[in-house]
Coordinates of C-alpha atoms and ligand atoms in Angstrom, one line a residue:
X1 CA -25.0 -24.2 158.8
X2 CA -28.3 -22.6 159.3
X3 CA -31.8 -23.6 158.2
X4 CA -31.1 -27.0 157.5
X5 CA -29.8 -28.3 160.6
X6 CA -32.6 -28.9 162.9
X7 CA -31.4 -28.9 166.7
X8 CA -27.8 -28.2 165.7
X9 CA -27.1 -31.0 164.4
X10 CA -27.2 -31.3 160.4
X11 CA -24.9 -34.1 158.2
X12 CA -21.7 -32.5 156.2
X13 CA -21.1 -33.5 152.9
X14 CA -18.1 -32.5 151.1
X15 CA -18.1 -33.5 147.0
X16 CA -14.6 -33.4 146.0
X17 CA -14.7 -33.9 141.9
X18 CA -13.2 -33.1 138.2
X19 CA -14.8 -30.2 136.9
X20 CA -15.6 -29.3 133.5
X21 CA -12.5 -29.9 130.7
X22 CA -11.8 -33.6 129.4
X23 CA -14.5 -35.5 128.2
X24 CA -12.8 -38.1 127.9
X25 CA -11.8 -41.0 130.0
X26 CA -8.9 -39.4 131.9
X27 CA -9.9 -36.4 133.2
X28 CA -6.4 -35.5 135.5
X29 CA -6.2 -32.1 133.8
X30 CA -9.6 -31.2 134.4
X31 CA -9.8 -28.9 137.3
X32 CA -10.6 -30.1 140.7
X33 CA -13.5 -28.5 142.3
X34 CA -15.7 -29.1 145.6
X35 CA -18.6 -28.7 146.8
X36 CA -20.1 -29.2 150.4
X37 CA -23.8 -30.0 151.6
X38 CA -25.2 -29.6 154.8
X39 CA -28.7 -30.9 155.8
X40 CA -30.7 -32.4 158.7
X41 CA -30.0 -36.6 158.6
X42 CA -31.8 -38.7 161.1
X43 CA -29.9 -42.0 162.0
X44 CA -29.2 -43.5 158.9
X45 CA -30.8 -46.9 160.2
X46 CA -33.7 -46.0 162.1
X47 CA -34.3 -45.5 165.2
X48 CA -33.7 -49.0 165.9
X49 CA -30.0 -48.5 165.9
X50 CA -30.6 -47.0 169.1
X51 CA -32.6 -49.4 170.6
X52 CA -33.2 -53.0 170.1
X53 CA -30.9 -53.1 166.9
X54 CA -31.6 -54.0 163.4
X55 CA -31.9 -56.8 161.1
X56 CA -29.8 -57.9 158.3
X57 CA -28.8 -60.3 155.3
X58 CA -25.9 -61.2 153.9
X59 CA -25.8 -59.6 150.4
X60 CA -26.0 -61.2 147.3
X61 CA -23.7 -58.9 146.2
X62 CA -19.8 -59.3 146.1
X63 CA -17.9 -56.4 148.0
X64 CA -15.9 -54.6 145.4
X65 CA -12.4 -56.0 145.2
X66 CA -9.4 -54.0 145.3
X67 CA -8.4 -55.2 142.0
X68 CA -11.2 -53.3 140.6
X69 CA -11.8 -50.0 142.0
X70 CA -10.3 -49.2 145.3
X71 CA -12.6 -49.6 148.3
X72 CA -10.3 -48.0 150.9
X73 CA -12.0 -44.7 149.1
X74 CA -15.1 -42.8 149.4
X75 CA -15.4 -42.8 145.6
X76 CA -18.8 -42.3 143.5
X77 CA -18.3 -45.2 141.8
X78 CA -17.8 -47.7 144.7
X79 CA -21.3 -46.5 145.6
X80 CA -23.0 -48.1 142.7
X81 CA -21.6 -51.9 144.7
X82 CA -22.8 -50.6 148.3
X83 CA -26.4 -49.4 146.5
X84 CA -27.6 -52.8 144.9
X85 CA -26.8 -54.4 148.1
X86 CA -28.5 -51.6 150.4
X87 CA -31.7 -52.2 147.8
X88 CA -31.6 -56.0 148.2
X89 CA -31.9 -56.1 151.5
X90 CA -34.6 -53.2 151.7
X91 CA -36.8 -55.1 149.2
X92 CA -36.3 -58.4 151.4
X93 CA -37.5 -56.6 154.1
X94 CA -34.3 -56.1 155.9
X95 CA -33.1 -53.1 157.0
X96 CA -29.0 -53.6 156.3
X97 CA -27.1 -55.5 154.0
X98 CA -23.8 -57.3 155.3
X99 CA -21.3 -57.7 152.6
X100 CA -18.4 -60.6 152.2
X101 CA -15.1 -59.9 149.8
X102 CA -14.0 -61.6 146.9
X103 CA -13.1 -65.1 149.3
X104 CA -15.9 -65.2 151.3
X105 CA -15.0 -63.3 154.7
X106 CA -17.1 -60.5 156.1
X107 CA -16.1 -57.3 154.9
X108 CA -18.6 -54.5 156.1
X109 CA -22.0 -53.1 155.2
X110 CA -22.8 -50.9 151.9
X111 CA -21.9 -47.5 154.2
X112 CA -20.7 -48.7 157.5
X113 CA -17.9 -51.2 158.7
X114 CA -18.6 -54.0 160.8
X115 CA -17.2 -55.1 164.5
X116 CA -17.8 -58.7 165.8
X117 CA -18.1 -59.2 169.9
X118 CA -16.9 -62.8 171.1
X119 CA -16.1 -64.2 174.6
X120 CA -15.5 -60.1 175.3
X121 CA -13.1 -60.4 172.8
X122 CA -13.6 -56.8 170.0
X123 CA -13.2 -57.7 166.7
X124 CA -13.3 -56.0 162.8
X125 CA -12.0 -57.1 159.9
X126 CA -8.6 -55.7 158.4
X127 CA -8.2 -53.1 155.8
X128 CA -6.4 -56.0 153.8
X129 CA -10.3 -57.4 153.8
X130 CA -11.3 -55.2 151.5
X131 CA -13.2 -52.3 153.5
X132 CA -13.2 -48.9 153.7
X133 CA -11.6 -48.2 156.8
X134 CA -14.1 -45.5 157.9
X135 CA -13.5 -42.5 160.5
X136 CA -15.7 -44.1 162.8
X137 CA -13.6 -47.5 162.5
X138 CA -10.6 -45.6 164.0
X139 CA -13.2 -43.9 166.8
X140 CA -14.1 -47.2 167.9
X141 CA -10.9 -48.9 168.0
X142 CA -9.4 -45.9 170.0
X143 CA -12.5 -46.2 172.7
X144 CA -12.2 -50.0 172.9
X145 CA -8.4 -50.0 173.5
X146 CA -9.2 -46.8 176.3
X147 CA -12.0 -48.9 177.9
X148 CA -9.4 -51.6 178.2
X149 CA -11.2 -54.6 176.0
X150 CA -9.2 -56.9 174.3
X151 CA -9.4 -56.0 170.3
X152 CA -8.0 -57.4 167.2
X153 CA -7.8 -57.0 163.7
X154 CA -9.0 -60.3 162.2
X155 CA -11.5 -61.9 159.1
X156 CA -14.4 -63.5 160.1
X157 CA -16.8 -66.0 158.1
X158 CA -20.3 -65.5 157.4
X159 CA -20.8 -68.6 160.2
X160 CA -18.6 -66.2 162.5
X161 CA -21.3 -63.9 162.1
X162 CA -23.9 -66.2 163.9
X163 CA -21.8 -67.4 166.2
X164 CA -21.1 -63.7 167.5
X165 CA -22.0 -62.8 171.3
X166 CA -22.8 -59.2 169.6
X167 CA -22.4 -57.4 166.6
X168 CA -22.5 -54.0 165.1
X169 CA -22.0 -51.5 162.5
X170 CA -20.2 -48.5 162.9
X171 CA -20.3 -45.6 160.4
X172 CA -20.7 -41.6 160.4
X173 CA -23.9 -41.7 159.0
X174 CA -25.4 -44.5 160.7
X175 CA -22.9 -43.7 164.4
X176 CA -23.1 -47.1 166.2
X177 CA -25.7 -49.5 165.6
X178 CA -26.3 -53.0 166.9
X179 CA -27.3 -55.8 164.5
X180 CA -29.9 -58.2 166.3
X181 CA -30.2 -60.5 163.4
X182 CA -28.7 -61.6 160.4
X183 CA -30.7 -63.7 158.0
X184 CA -33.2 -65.1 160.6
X185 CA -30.8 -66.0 163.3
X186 CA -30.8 -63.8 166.6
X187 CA -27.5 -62.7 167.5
X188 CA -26.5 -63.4 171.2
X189 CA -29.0 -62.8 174.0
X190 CA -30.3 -59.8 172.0
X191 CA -28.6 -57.1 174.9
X192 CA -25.8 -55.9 173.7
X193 CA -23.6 -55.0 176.8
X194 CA -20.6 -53.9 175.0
X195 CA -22.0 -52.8 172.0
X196 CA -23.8 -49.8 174.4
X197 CA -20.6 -49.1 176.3
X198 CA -18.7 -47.8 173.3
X199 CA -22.2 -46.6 171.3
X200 CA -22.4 -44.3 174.7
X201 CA -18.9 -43.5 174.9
X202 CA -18.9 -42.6 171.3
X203 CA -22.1 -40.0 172.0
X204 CA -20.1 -38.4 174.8
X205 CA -17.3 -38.0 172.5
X206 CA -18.9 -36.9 169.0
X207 CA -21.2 -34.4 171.4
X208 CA -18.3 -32.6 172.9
X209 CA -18.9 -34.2 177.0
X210 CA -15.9 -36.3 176.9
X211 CA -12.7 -34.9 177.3
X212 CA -10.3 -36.9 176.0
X213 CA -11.7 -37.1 172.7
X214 CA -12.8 -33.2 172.6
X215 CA -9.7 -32.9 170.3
X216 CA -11.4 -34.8 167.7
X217 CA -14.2 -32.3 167.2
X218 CA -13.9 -28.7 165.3
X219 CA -16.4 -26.4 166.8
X220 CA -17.7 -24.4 164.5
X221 CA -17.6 -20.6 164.9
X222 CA -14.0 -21.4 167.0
X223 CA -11.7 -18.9 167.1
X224 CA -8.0 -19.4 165.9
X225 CA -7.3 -18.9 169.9
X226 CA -9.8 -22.1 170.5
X227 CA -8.1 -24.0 167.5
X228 CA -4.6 -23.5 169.1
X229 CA -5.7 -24.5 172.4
X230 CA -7.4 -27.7 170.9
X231 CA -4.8 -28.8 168.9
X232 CA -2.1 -28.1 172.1
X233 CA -4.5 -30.0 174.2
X234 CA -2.7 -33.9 175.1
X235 CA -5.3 -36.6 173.7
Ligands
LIG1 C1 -18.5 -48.7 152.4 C2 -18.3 -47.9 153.6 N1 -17.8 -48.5 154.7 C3 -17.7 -47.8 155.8 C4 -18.1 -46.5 156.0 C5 -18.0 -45.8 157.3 O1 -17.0 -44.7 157.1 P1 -17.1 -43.5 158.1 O2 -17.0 -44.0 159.5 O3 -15.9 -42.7 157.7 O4 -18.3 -42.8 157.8 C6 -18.7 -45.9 154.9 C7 -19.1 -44.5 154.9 O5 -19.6 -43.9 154.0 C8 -18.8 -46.6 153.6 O6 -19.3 -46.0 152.6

């Protein structure tokens, strides 16, 4: 971590793949290998994800179905799904896609998973939707529940996206970004109340000025001393 990160921070990237044996379609004796990057990555989504929030479209493309590839992994190949959908809404002149599964309920967006705001009420669809149930995912639902909000697990429809009070996305790449539109329609008042209450709970945490959540971090350069001590500290 050294030239490439740019105001310590930089993005982490491990590859883990099947090296060089089989040609062939099954490739389980292959040996595994891994590589990692490291480079500076401003917000995925702009700046705007800070700000105002971003607009979006629902996707012309279907989110991969389990009964295809499975989408609960960070796989190459699911990439090829979230990357038509990404470029579809770029070229429309949006700057996110929103993607429903295989009946027609929201299921996330092509690199980030999605969390619906109604009558105070946090809400993201199941893993049984279909999603990838991102690190980030888990972050937010474990900073809702602390800030005592009410939360479930539950689908939503594409009209349950327009109805929403507030809506974001939530993602390592893209950290926490409000949506202000989707296809046209404004979401809510356009202020996002709750959305900025986690988003700045979630910058304390991921920087290392909240306690309670200090544990989820690995400093890097720790010694085995500051590892112990993390790992004994209570959550
Ligand atoms: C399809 C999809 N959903 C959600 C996420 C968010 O996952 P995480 O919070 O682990 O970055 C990603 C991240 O790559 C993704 O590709």
């Amino acid at each position: 971590m050294n030239a490439i990160c740019r105001k310590n921070r930089c993005y982490i990237r491990p590859l883990v793949y099947l090296g060089y044996g089989e040609m062939g379609l099954d490739p389980t004796r292959s040996p595994i290998d891994v590589a990692i990057a490291e480079w500076y990555w401003p917000p995925l989504l702009g700046s705007a994800g800070d700000g105002g929030g971003i607009r979006t479209t629902v996707s012309s493309w279907t989110r991969i179905d389990s009964r295809a590839l499975p989408p609960q992994a960070k796989c190459a190949a699911n990439y090829a799904n979230s990357g038509l959908a990404k470029m579809e809404a770029t070229a429309a002149g949006y700057d996110e896609a929103i993607l429903l599964n295989s009946i027609g309920m929201v299921a996330e967006g092509p690199g980030e998973n999605i969390f619906r705001v109604k009558k105070g009420v946090v809400s993201t669809p199941p893993a049984s939707s279909g999603i990838l149930r991102g690190i980030t995912r888990d972050s937010v639902i474990r900073i809702v529940k602390d800030e005592g909000l009410p939360f479930e697990r539950s689908d939503f429809s594409r009209e349950e996206l327009f109805t929403a009070d507030e809506l974001f996305f939530a993602g390592t790449a893209a950290g926490i970004t409000p949506i202000r539109e989707v296809d046209g329609r404004p979401i809510g008042t356009g202020t996002f109340p709750i959305t900025h209450r986690v988003q700045q709970v979630y910058q304390d945490a991921i920087h290392g000025r909240a306690a309670p959540y200090r544990r989820w971090l690995t400093p890097v350069g720790s010694t085995r001393a500051d590892e112990a001590r993390r790992a004994a500290t209570p959550l």
